[in-house]
Amino acid sequence: MNLESDDLLLDRDVHDTPAWTRAHAAGIERSDENVAPIIYPPDAPLDPDLHVWDTWFLRRRDGSVAEIDGYRVIFALSSSSALLPGKRHDVATIRYFYSRDGREWTTGGPVFEGSEPLGSRQWAGSALYDDGEVFAYYTASGRRGEAELTYTQRIALGRGGSVETDGDGLRIVGPWEHSVLLEPDGERYETEAQSRGMTYTFRDPWFFEDDGRTYLLFEANTPVPEDSAACGGDAAQREFNGSVGIAESPTGDPAAFELRPPLLDAVCVNQELERPHLIVRDGTYYLFVSSHDHTFAPGLDGYDALYGFAADSLRGDYEPLNGSGLVLTNPWNAPFQAYSWLADDHGDEALVTAFFNYFDFDRPSLDDVAHLPESEQLRRFGGTLAPTVRLRLDGRRTRVVGTLDHGHLPLPDEELPEPWWEPGEDVPVREYLTPPEADAGDGLLDVAETDG
Ligand code: FRU
């Protein structure tokens, strides 16, 4: 590419897209308003035979959770619980679980049983129940049958599934038809070949409708030419180019989408804006993503956390919530206890689900897990649903106001216990937020247990 076309590319894709900037991200800091309490293992995991991580509800077109003969359904990435947790991404399979009360979940089975889903394994997505048909959006990672694992990512759809219920529970059955819906175009969305630095991303499709229009959000990267002037000319920072992508279905057909320019990018800031999703409340568009401590560009310190942005329209000028974008994170002494958060609208609050990741682990980097004996890697991995976190959304500010049990996903009309905090009250100070200056990292503070 010559310089002129590089400039055009930058103008269009970097400068005109609402940005999460280094100045915003420099303000990321734990506080009483954004730290969840320590998580302890539940009495029983979701399924002792499985590691379970990224999870999503089967929903209707309007975003409400589908209730089918009294059952609600979650889809989740899963693998055998005998596997070393770090290896699970290489074999991820989408399974479903169902519940009548939003507390006890029963394992259904692999969603795509009897068919050949695309990719050598399937990563996160979303699920639509429309007119009796299940549309399961997912990330086709690698290629089916590949001899060596690759990290090619395509946004795929399995359609044709249906739901059967009887006194014994619920089953999702095929036949399934699999197709690729979207691939990066190399112009607005980086391809694998263009990618420098960390693994590129083109994944995690999130179906939603707004104002009668049908969309998929997804995680992507913005192409930034090697010799561009972005990031003040800093080549190392330029390798960090996460974005939130969007595609639209012009006819509303849930199986035919066209790429549109990204909603937000984090060029020079962060490589991975994972599992993007939206809550629209009173004309405010709350856009949420999960991101990692290790995917921030050099010179920035972030956490494994849920980050959020707000705008007055879908394609508005997204501003980071709370100034920095930080919405919800783990305590300093269990920095990897939860990940892959999803915020769901519930009355005055957003209820945030996640999976229980590594606990009893206070090292500053997740890389250190690999140095633990295998038995400890297995023991310290949650591999089940985390406690649900209650979040108050108030304009451009958010705060954590309580927790519920592991995997408790309340029914729409369910009344929640008193929150820790009501607007107008002083924020209670919770002592486990930050390490004491003198002995940072030396051990665990006396921590409060979750109230779930
Ligand atoms: C988030 C994530 C997703 C991806 C999946 C792979 O936890 O990185 O972006 O789809 O995990 O296991």
Short mmCIF file of C-alpha atoms and ligand atoms in Angstrom, two decimals:
data_model
loop_
_atom_site.label_atom_id
_atom_site.label_comp_id
_atom_site.label_asym_id
_atom_site.label_seq_id
_atom_site.Cartn_x
_atom_site.Cartn_y
_atom_site.Cartn_z
CA MET A 1 0.00 0.00 0.00
CA ASN A 2 1.28 3.49 -0.72
CA LEU A 3 1.26 6.27 1.81
CA GLU A 4 -1.79 7.96 0.36
CA SER A 5 -4.01 4.93 0.72
CA ASP A 6 -2.60 4.33 4.21
CA ASP A 7 -3.68 7.82 5.17
CA LEU A 8 -7.14 7.24 3.76
CA LEU A 9 -7.41 3.99 5.65
CA LEU A 10 -6.39 5.68 8.86
CA ASP A 11 -8.76 8.56 8.33
CA ARG A 12 -11.68 6.30 7.83
CA ASP A 13 -10.98 3.50 10.22
CA VAL A 14 -9.06 5.03 13.06
CA HIS A 15 -9.80 8.72 13.33
CA ASP A 16 -13.52 8.69 12.52
CA THR A 17 -14.43 5.76 14.72
CA PRO A 18 -15.31 6.51 18.35
CA ALA A 19 -12.19 5.55 20.24
CA TRP A 20 -11.17 4.19 23.57
CA THR A 21 -8.01 6.26 23.94
CA ARG A 22 -4.83 5.90 25.97
CA ALA A 23 -5.89 8.96 27.98
CA HIS A 24 -9.13 7.20 28.96
CA ALA A 25 -7.42 3.91 29.76
CA ALA A 26 -4.76 5.64 31.86
CA GLY A 27 -7.55 6.29 34.41
CA ILE A 28 -8.33 2.59 34.99
CA GLU A 29 -8.22 1.96 38.72
CA ARG A 30 -9.95 -0.36 41.18
CA SER A 31 -12.47 1.34 43.44
CA ASP A 32 -15.43 0.57 45.71
CA GLU A 33 -17.65 1.05 42.69
CA ASN A 34 -16.12 -1.52 40.34
CA VAL A 35 -14.63 -4.44 42.31
CA ALA A 36 -16.57 -7.67 42.88
CA PRO A 37 -16.05 -9.62 46.11
CA ILE A 38 -13.81 -12.67 46.33
CA ILE A 39 -15.42 -15.78 44.86
CA TYR A 40 -15.27 -19.12 46.63
CA PRO A 41 -16.07 -22.42 44.89
CA PRO A 42 -19.77 -23.30 44.84
CA ASP A 43 -21.08 -26.40 46.65
CA ALA A 44 -21.31 -28.11 43.25
CA PRO A 45 -20.17 -26.95 39.81
CA LEU A 46 -22.61 -26.71 36.92
CA ASP A 47 -21.41 -30.13 35.72
CA PRO A 48 -18.53 -32.00 37.39
CA ASP A 49 -17.59 -33.67 34.10
CA LEU A 50 -17.18 -30.38 32.25
CA HIS A 51 -15.15 -27.20 32.25
CA VAL A 52 -17.65 -24.50 31.36
CA TRP A 53 -16.67 -20.96 30.41
CA ASP A 54 -18.25 -18.35 28.05
CA THR A 55 -22.04 -18.56 28.41
CA TRP A 56 -25.04 -16.96 26.71
CA PHE A 57 -28.85 -17.19 26.83
CA LEU A 58 -31.15 -18.39 24.06
CA ARG A 59 -33.08 -15.19 23.32
CA ARG A 60 -35.90 -13.88 21.19
CA ARG A 61 -35.49 -11.24 18.50
CA ASP A 62 -36.33 -8.46 20.96
CA GLY A 63 -33.47 -9.56 23.22
CA SER A 64 -35.68 -11.07 25.92
CA VAL A 65 -34.64 -14.46 27.26
CA ALA A 66 -36.70 -17.19 25.55
CA GLU A 67 -38.94 -19.13 27.91
CA ILE A 68 -40.01 -22.40 26.34
CA ASP A 69 -42.62 -24.40 28.28
CA GLY A 70 -41.24 -22.88 31.47
CA TYR A 71 -37.58 -23.54 30.64
CA ARG A 72 -34.78 -21.09 29.97
CA VAL A 73 -31.70 -22.21 28.10
CA ILE A 74 -28.04 -21.21 28.25
CA PHE A 75 -25.39 -22.15 25.72
CA ALA A 76 -21.79 -22.38 26.89
CA LEU A 77 -18.31 -23.28 25.71
CA SER A 78 -17.27 -26.52 27.33
CA SER A 79 -14.68 -29.27 27.41
CA SER A 80 -14.01 -32.34 29.51
CA SER A 81 -13.07 -31.36 33.08
CA ALA A 82 -10.19 -33.86 32.87
CA LEU A 83 -8.40 -31.55 30.45
CA LEU A 84 -5.81 -29.04 31.67
CA PRO A 85 -7.84 -25.79 31.74
CA GLY A 86 -5.32 -23.93 29.55
CA LYS A 87 -5.98 -26.43 26.74
CA ARG A 88 -9.74 -26.02 26.69
CA HIS A 89 -9.85 -23.39 23.93
CA ASP A 90 -8.34 -25.95 21.54
CA VAL A 91 -11.27 -28.33 21.84
CA ALA A 92 -14.18 -26.03 22.79
CA THR A 93 -17.64 -27.47 22.16
CA ILE A 94 -20.92 -25.56 22.56
CA ARG A 95 -23.26 -27.31 25.00
CA TYR A 96 -26.65 -26.29 26.34
CA PHE A 97 -28.10 -26.33 29.85
CA TYR A 98 -31.65 -25.60 30.92
CA SER A 99 -33.48 -24.46 34.05
CA ARG A 100 -36.97 -23.66 35.28
CA ASP A 101 -35.96 -21.45 38.19
CA GLY A 102 -32.77 -19.77 36.93
CA ARG A 103 -30.79 -21.41 39.78
CA GLU A 104 -30.45 -25.13 39.08
CA TRP A 105 -29.16 -25.94 35.60
CA THR A 106 -29.35 -29.35 33.93
CA THR A 107 -26.87 -30.36 31.24
CA GLY A 108 -28.57 -30.95 27.88
CA GLY A 109 -25.71 -31.96 25.60
CA PRO A 110 -23.69 -30.68 22.65
CA VAL A 111 -25.88 -28.24 20.72
CA PHE A 112 -24.75 -29.41 17.29
CA GLU A 113 -24.90 -33.15 17.97
CA GLY A 114 -25.31 -35.17 14.78
CA SER A 115 -23.93 -32.40 12.54
CA GLU A 116 -20.53 -31.07 11.58
CA PRO A 117 -20.11 -27.53 12.92
CA LEU A 118 -17.53 -25.42 11.07
CA GLY A 119 -14.04 -24.94 12.45
CA SER A 120 -11.81 -27.37 14.32
CA ARG A 121 -13.53 -26.05 17.47
CA GLN A 122 -16.29 -23.55 18.19
CA TRP A 123 -15.87 -20.38 20.20
CA ALA A 124 -18.35 -17.92 21.65
CA GLY A 125 -21.49 -16.59 20.03
CA SER A 126 -25.14 -15.93 20.72
CA ALA A 127 -28.43 -17.74 20.13
CA LEU A 128 -31.78 -16.67 18.69
CA TYR A 129 -35.09 -18.52 19.03
CA ASP A 130 -37.34 -17.30 16.25
CA ASP A 131 -40.53 -18.90 15.01
CA GLY A 132 -39.65 -22.24 16.59
CA GLU A 133 -36.18 -22.31 14.99
CA VAL A 134 -32.85 -22.06 16.81
CA PHE A 135 -30.24 -19.86 15.13
CA ALA A 136 -26.94 -20.56 16.84
CA TYR A 137 -24.28 -17.97 15.95
CA TYR A 138 -20.74 -19.01 16.77
CA THR A 139 -17.09 -18.50 15.98
CA ALA A 140 -15.68 -21.16 13.66
CA SER A 141 -12.11 -21.32 14.91
CA GLY A 142 -9.56 -23.08 12.71
CA ARG A 143 -10.73 -25.44 9.98
CA ARG A 144 -12.50 -28.74 10.42
CA GLY A 145 -10.05 -31.64 10.16
CA GLU A 146 -6.89 -29.46 10.22
CA ALA A 147 -3.77 -31.42 11.16
CA GLU A 148 -2.36 -28.58 13.24
CA LEU A 149 -4.47 -26.06 15.11
CA THR A 150 -4.83 -22.70 13.39
CA TYR A 151 -6.39 -19.49 14.66
CA THR A 152 -8.43 -18.57 11.60
CA GLN A 153 -11.74 -17.17 12.80
CA ARG A 154 -14.98 -16.87 10.87
CA ILE A 155 -18.43 -15.93 12.07
CA ALA A 156 -20.72 -18.86 11.46
CA LEU A 157 -24.33 -19.89 11.90
CA GLY A 158 -25.94 -23.21 12.67
CA ARG A 159 -29.65 -23.05 11.82
CA GLY A 160 -32.51 -25.49 11.64
CA GLY A 161 -32.42 -26.62 15.27
CA SER A 162 -35.61 -26.95 17.26
CA VAL A 163 -36.53 -27.36 20.91
CA GLU A 164 -38.47 -30.30 22.36
CA THR A 165 -39.77 -30.48 25.92
CA ASP A 166 -41.54 -33.09 28.00
CA GLY A 167 -41.81 -34.05 31.65
CA ASP A 168 -38.13 -35.10 31.60
CA GLY A 169 -36.72 -31.78 30.48
CA LEU A 170 -35.67 -30.06 27.30
CA ARG A 171 -33.76 -31.15 24.23
CA ILE A 172 -32.32 -29.20 21.34
CA VAL A 173 -32.36 -31.26 18.17
CA GLY A 174 -31.19 -30.84 14.57
CA PRO A 175 -30.89 -31.23 11.67
CA TRP A 176 -28.43 -28.34 11.54
CA GLU A 177 -27.25 -26.49 8.49
CA HIS A 178 -23.91 -24.68 8.98
CA SER A 179 -22.67 -21.69 6.99
CA VAL A 180 -20.09 -18.93 7.23
CA LEU A 181 -21.80 -15.55 7.65
CA LEU A 182 -18.85 -13.14 7.84
CA GLU A 183 -15.11 -12.98 7.24
CA PRO A 184 -12.84 -9.97 7.72
CA ASP A 185 -12.58 -7.75 4.62
CA GLY A 186 -9.02 -6.51 5.20
CA GLU A 187 -10.18 -2.92 4.98
CA ARG A 188 -12.41 -2.25 7.95
CA TYR A 189 -11.59 -5.53 9.67
CA GLU A 190 -8.12 -6.99 9.85
CA THR A 191 -7.45 -10.39 8.32
CA GLU A 192 -5.17 -12.99 9.81
CA ALA A 193 -2.56 -12.23 7.12
CA GLN A 194 -2.50 -8.51 8.03
CA SER A 195 -2.23 -9.12 11.74
CA ARG A 196 0.98 -8.30 13.63
CA GLY A 197 1.66 -9.06 17.27
CA MET A 198 -0.92 -10.98 19.27
CA THR A 199 -3.54 -13.30 17.81
CA TYR A 200 -5.95 -11.36 15.67
CA THR A 201 -9.65 -11.54 16.45
CA PHE A 202 -12.77 -11.93 14.35
CA ARG A 203 -15.24 -13.64 16.63
CA ASP A 204 -18.01 -13.67 19.23
CA PRO A 205 -21.11 -12.74 17.16
CA TRP A 206 -23.86 -11.10 19.22
CA PHE A 207 -27.32 -10.94 17.61
CA PHE A 208 -29.51 -7.96 18.44
CA GLU A 209 -32.24 -5.80 17.00
CA ASP A 210 -32.68 -2.07 17.39
CA ASP A 211 -35.42 0.08 15.98
CA GLY A 212 -36.62 -2.75 13.73
CA ARG A 213 -33.15 -3.38 12.29
CA THR A 214 -31.19 -6.58 12.65
CA TYR A 215 -27.48 -6.67 13.57
CA LEU A 216 -24.56 -8.77 14.68
CA LEU A 217 -21.89 -7.21 16.87
CA PHE A 218 -18.53 -8.96 16.98
CA GLU A 219 -14.97 -8.68 18.25
CA ALA A 220 -12.42 -7.60 15.63
CA ASN A 221 -9.27 -5.62 14.89
CA THR A 222 -8.78 -2.48 12.81
CA PRO A 223 -6.08 -2.68 10.12
CA VAL A 224 -3.31 -0.22 10.97
CA PRO A 225 -0.58 -0.06 8.31
CA GLU A 226 2.91 -0.79 9.59
CA ASP A 227 4.28 2.64 8.69
CA SER A 228 1.23 4.69 9.72
CA ALA A 229 1.44 7.67 12.02
CA ALA A 230 -1.02 6.18 14.50
CA CYS A 231 0.00 5.98 18.18
CA GLY A 232 2.45 8.84 17.81
CA GLY A 233 4.53 6.64 15.52
CA ASP A 234 5.02 3.95 18.19
CA ALA A 235 5.16 0.64 16.30
CA ALA A 236 4.75 -1.51 19.41
CA GLN A 237 1.56 0.29 20.42
CA ARG A 238 0.20 0.05 16.87
CA GLU A 239 0.03 -3.73 17.17
CA PHE A 240 -2.83 -3.28 19.65
CA ASN A 241 -5.86 -2.56 17.52
CA GLY A 242 -9.02 -4.09 18.98
CA SER A 243 -12.41 -3.02 17.71
CA VAL A 244 -16.11 -3.71 18.11
CA GLY A 245 -17.42 -4.66 14.68
CA ILE A 246 -20.97 -4.59 13.43
CA ALA A 247 -22.84 -6.16 10.51
CA GLU A 248 -26.41 -5.52 9.45
CA SER A 249 -28.99 -7.73 7.81
CA PRO A 250 -30.64 -5.36 5.30
CA THR A 251 -33.78 -7.52 5.08
CA GLY A 252 -33.97 -8.71 8.68
CA ASP A 253 -33.07 -12.25 7.55
CA PRO A 254 -31.17 -13.68 10.54
CA ALA A 255 -28.89 -15.61 8.17
CA ALA A 256 -27.63 -12.82 5.83
CA PHE A 257 -25.44 -10.01 7.15
CA GLU A 258 -23.23 -7.34 5.56
CA LEU A 259 -20.22 -5.74 7.25
CA ARG A 260 -20.49 -2.12 8.37
CA PRO A 261 -17.73 0.10 9.82
CA PRO A 262 -16.82 -0.64 13.46
CA LEU A 263 -18.72 1.00 16.33
CA LEU A 264 -15.63 1.59 18.43
CA ASP A 265 -11.93 0.93 18.31
CA ALA A 266 -9.08 0.72 20.78
CA VAL A 267 -6.14 1.33 18.44
CA CYS A 268 -2.96 1.96 20.49
CA VAL A 269 -4.87 0.79 23.59
CA ASN A 270 -5.97 -2.85 23.57
CA GLN A 271 -5.93 -5.87 21.29
CA GLU A 272 -9.07 -7.70 22.41
CA LEU A 273 -12.53 -6.21 22.94
CA GLU A 274 -14.22 -9.53 23.64
CA ARG A 275 -17.85 -10.58 23.48
CA PRO A 276 -19.30 -7.12 22.71
CA HIS A 277 -22.97 -6.67 23.64
CA LEU A 278 -25.43 -3.87 24.27
CA ILE A 279 -28.09 -2.80 26.73
CA VAL A 280 -30.35 -0.03 25.47
CA ARG A 281 -32.04 1.87 28.27
CA ASP A 282 -34.00 5.14 27.97
CA GLY A 283 -32.23 6.09 24.76
CA THR A 284 -28.74 5.32 26.09
CA TYR A 285 -26.73 2.62 24.34
CA TYR A 286 -24.49 0.81 26.81
CA LEU A 287 -21.83 -1.14 24.94
CA PHE A 288 -19.90 -3.69 27.00
CA VAL A 289 -16.79 -5.75 26.27
CA SER A 290 -14.51 -8.00 28.30
CA SER A 291 -10.79 -7.52 28.11
CA HIS A 292 -7.61 -8.82 29.66
CA ASP A 293 -4.82 -7.33 31.67
CA HIS A 294 -2.26 -8.71 29.17
CA THR A 295 -3.96 -7.31 26.04
CA PHE A 296 -3.35 -3.64 26.92
CA ALA A 297 -0.71 -1.87 24.82
CA PRO A 298 2.72 -1.12 26.33
CA GLY A 299 2.56 1.69 28.88
CA LEU A 300 -1.01 0.98 29.96
CA ASP A 301 -2.11 -0.95 33.01
CA GLY A 302 -5.52 -2.57 32.94
CA TYR A 303 -7.20 -5.57 34.51
CA ASP A 304 -9.16 -8.59 33.43
CA ALA A 305 -12.45 -6.71 33.54
CA LEU A 306 -15.75 -5.72 32.02
CA TYR A 307 -15.37 -2.40 30.24
CA GLY A 308 -18.23 -0.22 28.96
CA PHE A 309 -19.05 2.76 26.77
CA ALA A 310 -22.23 4.79 26.33
CA ALA A 311 -23.73 6.77 23.46
CA ASP A 312 -27.07 8.36 22.61
CA SER A 313 -27.55 6.25 19.48
CA LEU A 314 -26.29 2.95 18.12
CA ARG A 315 -23.67 4.64 15.95
CA GLY A 316 -23.15 7.46 18.42
CA ASP A 317 -20.01 8.88 19.90
CA TYR A 318 -19.27 6.25 22.52
CA GLU A 319 -17.72 7.62 25.70
CA PRO A 320 -16.10 5.33 28.25
CA LEU A 321 -18.26 4.70 31.32
CA ASN A 322 -16.81 6.09 34.54
CA GLY A 323 -14.27 8.07 32.52
CA SER A 324 -11.86 5.19 31.98
CA GLY A 325 -14.22 2.49 30.67
CA LEU A 326 -13.70 0.22 33.71
CA VAL A 327 -17.04 -1.17 34.93
CA LEU A 328 -16.40 -4.39 36.86
CA THR A 329 -13.25 -6.22 37.84
CA ASN A 330 -11.80 -8.78 40.22
CA PRO A 331 -10.16 -7.95 43.56
CA TRP A 332 -6.40 -7.36 43.55
CA ASN A 333 -5.77 -10.62 45.42
CA ALA A 334 -7.79 -12.77 43.01
CA PRO A 335 -7.27 -10.85 39.77
CA PHE A 336 -8.33 -13.74 37.49
CA GLN A 337 -11.26 -15.14 39.47
CA ALA A 338 -13.87 -14.31 36.80
CA TYR A 339 -13.96 -13.48 33.11
CA SER A 340 -16.18 -13.15 30.06
CA TRP A 341 -18.89 -11.00 31.58
CA LEU A 342 -22.32 -10.44 30.02
CA ALA A 343 -24.60 -7.68 31.26
CA ASP A 344 -28.33 -8.19 31.05
CA ASP A 345 -31.04 -5.59 31.71
CA HIS A 346 -33.09 -6.25 34.87
CA GLY A 347 -35.26 -3.39 36.14
CA ASP A 348 -33.00 -0.67 37.56
CA GLU A 349 -29.96 -2.88 37.38
CA ALA A 350 -27.82 -4.80 34.98
CA LEU A 351 -27.18 -8.38 36.06
CA VAL A 352 -23.72 -9.47 35.04
CA THR A 353 -22.92 -13.13 34.54
CA ALA A 354 -19.44 -14.55 34.02
CA PHE A 355 -17.54 -17.77 34.46
CA PHE A 356 -15.49 -18.72 37.51
CA ASN A 357 -11.92 -18.68 36.24
CA TYR A 358 -8.73 -19.11 38.34
CA PHE A 359 -9.16 -18.73 42.10
CA ASP A 360 -6.76 -18.99 45.01
CA PHE A 361 -4.25 -17.38 42.67
CA ASP A 362 -2.87 -13.90 43.31
CA ARG A 363 0.04 -13.77 40.88
CA PRO A 364 0.02 -10.67 38.67
CA SER A 365 0.05 -12.68 35.42
CA LEU A 366 -2.05 -15.58 34.25
CA ASP A 367 1.07 -16.95 32.53
CA ASP A 368 2.19 -18.15 35.96
CA VAL A 369 -0.62 -20.72 36.00
CA ALA A 370 1.48 -22.84 33.63
CA HIS A 371 4.20 -23.08 36.31
CA LEU A 372 1.84 -24.70 38.81
CA PRO A 373 1.76 -28.50 39.06
CA GLU A 374 -1.01 -29.91 36.84
CA SER A 375 -3.08 -30.96 39.85
CA GLU A 376 -3.00 -27.34 41.07
CA GLN A 377 -3.91 -25.99 37.62
CA LEU A 378 -6.98 -28.21 37.77
CA ARG A 379 -7.83 -27.44 41.39
CA ARG A 380 -7.65 -23.69 40.98
CA PHE A 381 -9.78 -23.48 37.84
CA GLY A 382 -13.47 -22.77 38.54
CA GLY A 383 -14.82 -23.95 35.19
CA THR A 384 -18.40 -23.16 36.19
CA LEU A 385 -20.70 -20.14 36.39
CA ALA A 386 -19.54 -17.29 38.62
CA PRO A 387 -21.78 -15.46 41.10
CA THR A 388 -23.98 -12.98 39.24
CA VAL A 389 -22.99 -9.37 39.93
CA ARG A 390 -25.58 -6.61 40.27
CA LEU A 391 -24.67 -3.34 38.67
CA ARG A 392 -26.45 0.01 38.83
CA LEU A 393 -26.34 2.01 35.56
CA ASP A 394 -26.71 5.72 36.09
CA GLY A 395 -26.05 7.79 32.96
CA ARG A 396 -22.32 7.48 32.26
CA ARG A 397 -21.59 5.97 35.70
CA THR A 398 -21.95 2.46 37.03
CA ARG A 399 -21.45 0.79 40.39
CA VAL A 400 -21.52 -2.70 41.83
CA VAL A 401 -24.45 -3.03 44.26
CA GLY A 402 -24.52 -6.71 45.16
CA THR A 403 -24.01 -10.29 44.13
CA LEU A 404 -26.18 -13.38 43.76
CA ASP A 405 -25.29 -17.07 43.86
CA HIS A 406 -23.12 -18.83 41.31
CA GLY A 407 -25.20 -19.25 38.16
CA HIS A 408 -28.28 -17.55 39.60
CA LEU A 409 -29.86 -15.88 36.60
CA PRO A 410 -33.09 -14.42 38.03
CA LEU A 411 -36.39 -14.72 36.22
CA PRO A 412 -37.63 -11.41 34.75
CA ASP A 413 -40.14 -10.70 37.55
CA GLU A 414 -37.96 -12.05 40.36
CA GLU A 415 -37.43 -9.62 43.23
CA LEU A 416 -33.82 -9.22 44.25
CA PRO A 417 -32.57 -8.82 47.83
CA GLU A 418 -31.77 -5.33 49.14
CA PRO A 419 -28.80 -3.94 47.23
CA TRP A 420 -25.65 -2.96 49.15
CA TRP A 421 -26.13 0.58 48.07
CA GLU A 422 -28.98 2.84 46.99
CA PRO A 423 -28.52 6.10 45.07
CA GLY A 424 -28.01 8.98 47.53
CA GLU A 425 -26.28 6.83 50.16
CA ASP A 426 -22.55 6.90 50.84
CA VAL A 427 -20.71 4.12 49.09
CA PRO A 428 -19.70 1.54 51.70
CA VAL A 429 -15.94 1.09 51.85
CA ARG A 430 -14.98 -2.51 51.23
CA GLU A 431 -11.54 -3.31 52.54
CA TYR A 432 -10.43 -5.91 49.99
CA LEU A 433 -10.18 -3.51 47.08
CA THR A 434 -6.52 -2.63 47.02
CA PRO A 435 -3.36 -4.15 48.42
CA PRO A 436 -1.85 -2.40 51.43
CA GLU A 437 1.07 -0.31 50.10
CA ALA A 438 3.74 -2.07 52.14
CA ASP A 439 3.07 -5.73 51.42
CA ALA A 440 1.41 -5.73 48.02
CA GLY A 441 1.12 -9.28 46.77
CA ASP A 442 2.36 -10.81 50.04
CA GLY A 443 -0.78 -12.66 50.89
CA LEU A 444 -4.51 -12.55 51.13
CA LEU A 445 -6.33 -9.92 53.10
CA ASP A 446 -9.19 -10.82 55.34
CA VAL A 447 -11.95 -10.89 52.77
CA ALA A 448 -15.70 -10.75 52.91
CA GLU A 449 -17.49 -13.73 51.41
CA THR A 450 -20.01 -13.22 48.62
CA ASP A 451 -23.50 -12.90 50.01
CA GLY A 452 -24.99 -15.28 47.44
C1 FRU B 1 -13.46 -15.10 25.93
C2 FRU B 1 -12.95 -15.79 24.69
C3 FRU B 1 -13.82 -15.50 23.51
C4 FRU B 1 -13.62 -16.71 22.65
C5 FRU B 1 -13.47 -17.81 23.69
C6 FRU B 1 -12.58 -18.93 23.28
O1 FRU B 1 -13.32 -15.83 27.11
O2 FRU B 1 -11.61 -15.42 24.44
O3 FRU B 1 -13.47 -14.30 22.86
O4 FRU B 1 -14.70 -16.88 21.80
O5 FRU B 1 -12.97 -17.21 24.85
O6 FRU B 1 -12.55 -19.94 24.25
#
